[in-house]
């Protein structure tokens, strides 16, 4: 757990969140400033600051996040109409929370191309 990290606080139930999925490795919860009718964040429970901190031998972390995003999208009835996944990385990428996360957006046409 990283001190001062809001997503680590959510993982450790020290901050509130509307959790939609949880297992040993992954947590998914609703974005509290949604940019679409469905806006969920999927995160590894382990703190990685961004995609830049995932090594070549940690491909399963990314695969796990993406496959969970797909499954959650299906559970939220987004599969047929589709959805958008986004990973903002660093300053120019618009990343505001330095804990790796995948945005899942859906529920309307013309989803935003930028979040954060
Ligand atoms: P990014 O700009 O890619 O780093 O995305 C961070 C996202 O986290 C933004 O969409 C915020 O609205 C969202 N966010 C920040 N704090 C919280 C929180 N406590 N609970 C839920 N979502 C949050
Ligand atoms: Zn963290």
Coordinates of N, CA and C and ligand atoms in Angstrom, one line a residue:
X1 N 0.8 -1.2 0.0 CA 0.0 0.0 0.0 C 0.9 1.2 0.0
X2 N 0.6 2.2 -0.9 CA 1.3 3.4 -1.0 C 0.6 4.4 -0.1
X3 N 1.4 5.1 0.8 CA 0.8 6.2 1.6 C 0.2 7.2 0.7
X4 N -0.8 7.9 1.1 CA -1.4 9.0 0.4 C -2.1 8.6 -0.9
X5 N -2.1 7.3 -1.3 CA -2.8 6.9 -2.5 C -4.2 6.6 -2.3
X6 N -5.1 7.3 -2.9 CA -6.5 7.2 -2.7 C -7.0 5.8 -3.2
X7 N -6.4 5.3 -4.2 CA -6.9 4.0 -4.7 C -6.4 2.8 -3.7
X8 N -5.2 3.0 -3.2 CA -4.8 2.0 -2.2 C -5.7 2.1 -0.9
X9 N -6.1 3.3 -0.6 CA -7.1 3.5 0.5 C -8.4 2.8 0.2
X10 N -8.8 2.9 -1.0 CA -10.1 2.2 -1.4 C -9.9 0.6 -1.3
X11 N -8.7 0.2 -1.8 CA -8.4 -1.3 -1.7 C -8.5 -1.7 -0.3
X12 N -8.0 -0.9 0.6 CA -7.9 -1.3 2.0 C -9.1 -0.9 2.8
X13 N -10.2 -0.4 2.1 CA -11.5 -0.1 2.7 C -11.3 1.1 3.7
X14 N -10.3 1.9 3.5 CA -10.1 3.1 4.3 C -10.8 4.3 3.7
X15 N -11.2 4.2 2.4 CA -12.0 5.2 1.8 C -13.2 4.5 1.1
X16 N -14.3 5.2 1.0 CA -15.5 4.6 0.4 C -15.4 4.5 -1.1
X17 N -16.1 3.5 -1.7 CA -16.2 3.4 -3.2 C -17.4 2.5 -3.4
X18 N -18.0 2.6 -4.6 CA -19.0 1.8 -5.1 C -18.4 0.6 -5.8
X19 N -18.1 -0.4 -5.1 CA -17.3 -1.6 -5.7 C -18.3 -2.4 -6.6
X20 N -17.8 -2.7 -7.8 CA -18.6 -3.6 -8.7 C -18.0 -5.0 -8.8
X21 N -16.7 -5.1 -8.5 CA -16.0 -6.4 -8.6 C -14.8 -6.4 -7.7
X22 N -14.6 -7.6 -7.1 CA -13.4 -7.7 -6.2 C -12.9 -9.2 -6.2
X23 N -11.6 -9.4 -6.4 CA -11.0 -10.7 -6.1 C -9.7 -10.4 -5.4
X24 N -8.8 -11.4 -5.3 CA -7.6 -11.2 -4.6 C -6.6 -10.2 -5.3
X25 N -6.7 -10.1 -6.6 CA -5.7 -9.3 -7.3 C -6.3 -8.0 -7.8
X26 N -7.6 -8.0 -8.1 CA -8.3 -6.9 -8.8 C -9.4 -6.3 -8.1
X27 N -9.6 -5.0 -8.2 CA -10.8 -4.3 -7.7 C -11.3 -3.4 -8.8
X28 N -12.7 -3.3 -8.9 CA -13.3 -2.4 -9.8 C -14.4 -1.6 -9.0
X29 N -14.4 -0.4 -9.3 CA -15.4 0.5 -8.6 C -15.8 1.6 -9.5
X30 N -16.9 2.3 -9.2 CA -17.5 3.3 -10.0 C -16.6 4.6 -9.9
X31 N -16.3 5.2 -11.0 CA -15.6 6.5 -11.0 C -16.6 7.5 -10.3
X32 N -16.1 8.3 -9.4 CA -17.0 9.3 -8.7 C -17.2 10.6 -9.4
X33 N -16.6 10.7 -10.6 CA -16.9 11.8 -11.5 C -17.2 11.2 -12.9
X34 N -18.3 10.5 -13.0 CA -18.4 9.7 -14.3 C -18.6 10.6 -15.5
X35 N -17.9 10.1 -16.6 CA -17.9 10.8 -17.9 C -18.9 10.1 -18.8
X36 N -19.6 9.1 -18.4 CA -20.5 8.3 -19.2 C -21.5 7.6 -18.3
X37 N -22.6 7.1 -18.8 CA -23.6 6.4 -17.9 C -22.9 5.3 -17.1
X38 N -22.0 4.6 -17.7 CA -21.2 3.6 -17.0 C -19.7 4.1 -17.1
X39 N -19.2 4.3 -15.9 CA -17.7 4.7 -15.8 C -17.1 4.0 -14.6
X40 N -16.4 2.9 -14.9 CA -15.9 2.0 -13.9 C -14.3 2.1 -14.0
X41 N -13.7 2.0 -12.9 CA -12.2 1.9 -12.8 C -11.8 0.5 -12.4
X42 N -10.9 -0.1 -13.2 CA -10.4 -1.4 -12.8 C -9.0 -1.3 -12.5
X43 N -8.6 -1.8 -11.3 CA -7.2 -1.5 -10.8 C -6.6 -2.8 -10.2
X44 N -5.3 -3.0 -10.3 CA -4.7 -4.0 -9.6 C -4.6 -3.6 -8.1
X45 N -4.8 -4.6 -7.2 CA -4.8 -4.2 -5.8 C -3.4 -3.7 -5.3
X46 N -2.4 -4.3 -6.0 CA -1.0 -3.9 -5.7 C -0.8 -2.5 -6.4
X47 N 0.0 -1.7 -5.6 CA 0.2 -0.3 -6.1 C 1.3 -0.3 -7.2
X48 N 0.9 0.1 -8.4 CA 1.9 0.4 -9.5 C 1.5 1.8 -9.9
X49 N 2.5 2.7 -10.0 CA 2.2 4.1 -10.3 C 1.5 4.3 -11.6
X50 N 2.0 3.6 -12.6 CA 1.4 3.7 -13.9 C 1.8 2.5 -14.8
X51 N 1.4 2.5 -16.0 CA 1.8 1.5 -16.9 C 3.3 1.4 -17.1
X52 N 4.0 2.5 -16.9 CA 5.4 2.6 -17.0 C 6.1 1.7 -15.9
X53 N 5.4 1.3 -14.9 CA 6.0 0.5 -13.8 C 5.7 -1.0 -13.9
X54 N 5.1 -1.4 -15.1 CA 4.9 -2.8 -15.3 C 6.0 -3.3 -16.2
X55 N 6.7 -4.3 -15.7 CA 7.8 -4.9 -16.4 C 7.4 -5.9 -17.4
X56 N 8.3 -6.2 -18.3 CA 8.1 -7.2 -19.4 C 7.6 -8.5 -18.9
X57 N 8.0 -8.9 -17.7 CA 7.7 -10.2 -17.1 C 6.4 -10.2 -16.3
X58 N 5.7 -9.0 -16.4 CA 4.4 -8.9 -15.6 C 3.2 -8.7 -16.5
X59 N 3.3 -9.4 -17.7 CA 2.2 -9.3 -18.7 C 0.9 -9.8 -18.1
X60 N 0.9 -10.7 -17.2 CA -0.3 -11.3 -16.7 C -1.1 -10.2 -15.9
X61 N -0.4 -9.2 -15.3 CA -1.2 -8.1 -14.6 C -2.1 -7.4 -15.6
X62 N -1.5 -7.1 -16.8 CA -2.3 -6.3 -17.8 C -3.3 -7.2 -18.4
X63 N -3.0 -8.5 -18.7 CA -4.0 -9.4 -19.2 C -5.2 -9.5 -18.3
X64 N -4.8 -9.7 -17.0 CA -5.9 -9.8 -16.0 C -6.8 -8.6 -15.9
X65 N -6.2 -7.4 -16.0 CA -7.0 -6.2 -16.0 C -8.0 -6.1 -17.2
X66 N -7.4 -6.4 -18.4 CA -8.2 -6.3 -19.6 C -9.3 -7.4 -19.6
X67 N -9.0 -8.6 -19.2 CA -10.0 -9.6 -19.2 C -11.1 -9.3 -18.2
X68 N -10.7 -8.8 -17.0 CA -11.8 -8.4 -16.1 C -12.6 -7.2 -16.6
X69 N -12.0 -6.3 -17.3 CA -12.7 -5.2 -17.9 C -13.8 -5.8 -18.9
X70 N -13.4 -6.7 -19.7 CA -14.3 -7.4 -20.6 C -15.5 -8.0 -19.9
X71 N -15.1 -8.8 -18.8 CA -16.2 -9.5 -18.0 C -17.1 -8.5 -17.4
X72 N -16.6 -7.5 -16.8 CA -17.4 -6.5 -16.1 C -18.3 -5.7 -17.1
X73 N -17.7 -5.4 -18.3 CA -18.5 -4.8 -19.3 C -19.7 -5.7 -19.7
X74 N -19.5 -7.0 -19.8 CA -20.5 -7.9 -20.1 C -21.6 -7.9 -19.0
X75 N -21.1 -8.0 -17.8 CA -22.1 -8.0 -16.6 C -22.9 -6.7 -16.6
X76 N -22.3 -5.6 -17.0 CA -23.1 -4.4 -17.0 C -23.8 -4.1 -18.3
X77 N -24.0 -5.2 -19.1 CA -24.7 -5.2 -20.3 C -24.2 -4.2 -21.4
X78 N -22.9 -4.1 -21.4 CA -22.3 -3.2 -22.4 C -21.7 -4.0 -23.6
X79 N -21.7 -5.3 -23.5 CA -21.0 -6.1 -24.6 C -21.6 -5.8 -26.0
X80 N -22.9 -5.8 -26.1 CA -23.5 -5.7 -27.4 C -23.3 -4.4 -28.1
X81 N -23.5 -3.3 -27.3 CA -23.3 -2.0 -27.9 C -21.9 -1.5 -27.9
X82 N -21.1 -2.1 -27.0 CA -19.7 -1.8 -27.0 C -19.3 -0.8 -25.9
X83 N -18.0 -0.6 -25.8 CA -17.5 0.3 -24.7 C -16.1 0.7 -25.0
X84 N -15.6 1.6 -24.2 CA -14.2 2.1 -24.4 C -13.4 1.8 -23.2
X85 N -12.1 1.4 -23.4 CA -11.2 1.2 -22.3 C -10.1 2.2 -22.5
X86 N -9.6 2.8 -21.4 CA -8.6 3.8 -21.5 C -7.6 3.7 -20.3
X87 N -6.3 3.9 -20.6 CA -5.3 3.9 -19.6 C -4.5 5.2 -19.8
X88 N -4.7 6.2 -18.9 CA -4.0 7.4 -19.0 C -2.6 7.2 -18.2
X89 N -1.6 7.7 -18.9 CA -0.2 7.4 -18.3 C 0.5 8.7 -18.2
X90 N 0.8 9.1 -17.0 CA 1.7 10.3 -16.8 C 1.0 11.6 -17.1
X91 N 1.8 12.7 -17.0 CA 1.3 14.0 -17.1 C 0.6 14.3 -18.5
X92 N 1.3 14.1 -19.5 CA 0.7 14.4 -20.8 C -0.5 13.4 -21.2
X93 N -0.5 12.2 -20.5 CA -1.5 11.3 -20.7 C -2.8 11.6 -19.9
X94 N -2.7 12.7 -19.1 CA -3.8 13.1 -18.3 C -4.1 12.3 -17.1
X95 N -3.1 11.5 -16.6 CA -3.2 10.7 -15.4 C -3.2 11.6 -14.2
X96 N -4.3 11.5 -13.4 CA -4.4 12.3 -12.2 C -4.2 11.5 -10.9
X97 N -4.5 10.2 -11.0 CA -4.3 9.4 -9.8 C -3.2 8.4 -10.1
X98 N -2.1 8.5 -9.4 CA -0.9 7.7 -9.7 C -1.0 6.3 -9.1
X99 N -2.0 5.6 -9.5 CA -2.1 4.1 -9.2 C -2.8 3.5 -10.5
X100 N -2.0 2.7 -11.2 CA -2.5 2.1 -12.5 C -4.0 1.8 -12.5
X101 N -4.7 2.2 -13.5 CA -6.1 1.9 -13.6 C -6.6 1.9 -15.0
X102 N -7.6 1.1 -15.3 CA -8.2 1.1 -16.6 C -9.6 1.7 -16.5
X103 N -9.9 2.7 -17.3 CA -11.2 3.3 -17.4 C -12.1 2.4 -18.3
X104 N -13.3 2.0 -17.8 CA -14.3 1.4 -18.6 C -15.4 2.3 -18.8
X105 N -15.7 2.7 -20.0 CA -16.8 3.7 -20.3 C -17.8 3.1 -21.2
X106 N -19.1 3.3 -21.0 CA -20.1 2.8 -21.8 C -21.4 3.4 -21.5
X107 N -22.4 2.9 -22.3 CA -23.8 3.3 -22.0 C -24.4 4.4 -22.8
X108 N -23.6 4.8 -23.8 CA -24.1 5.8 -24.7 C -23.2 5.8 -26.0
X109 N -23.7 6.3 -27.1 CA -22.9 6.5 -28.2 C -21.9 7.7 -28.1
X110 N -20.9 7.7 -28.9 CA -20.0 8.9 -28.8 C -19.4 9.0 -27.5
X111 N -18.8 8.0 -27.0 CA -18.1 8.0 -25.7 C -16.9 9.0 -25.7
X112 N -16.6 9.6 -24.6 CA -15.5 10.6 -24.6 C -14.2 9.9 -25.0
X113 N -13.4 10.6 -25.7 CA -12.1 10.1 -26.0 C -11.0 10.5 -25.0
X114 N -11.4 11.3 -24.1 CA -10.5 11.7 -23.0 C -11.2 11.7 -21.7
X115 N -10.5 11.2 -20.7 CA -11.0 11.3 -19.3 C -9.8 11.8 -18.4
X116 N -10.2 12.3 -17.3 CA -9.2 12.7 -16.3 C -8.7 14.1 -16.6
Ligands
LIG1 P1 -7.0 9.5 -14.4 O1 -7.2 10.9 -14.7 O2 -6.8 8.6 -15.6 O3 -5.8 9.3 -13.4 O4 -8.3 9.0 -13.7 C1 -8.5 9.1 -12.4 C2 -10.0 8.9 -12.2 O5 -10.2 8.6 -10.8 C3 -10.8 10.1 -12.5 O6 -11.8 9.8 -13.5 C4 -11.5 10.5 -11.2 O7 -12.8 10.9 -11.3 C5 -11.4 9.1 -10.4 N1 -11.4 9.2 -9.0 C6 -10.6 10.0 -8.2 N2 -10.8 9.7 -6.9 C7 -11.8 8.8 -6.9 C8 -12.5 8.2 -5.8 N3 -12.2 8.5 -4.5 N4 -13.5 7.3 -6.1 C9 -13.8 7.0 -7.4 N5 -13.1 7.6 -8.4 C10 -12.2 8.5 -8.2
LIG2 ZN1 -2.1 3.0 -4.8

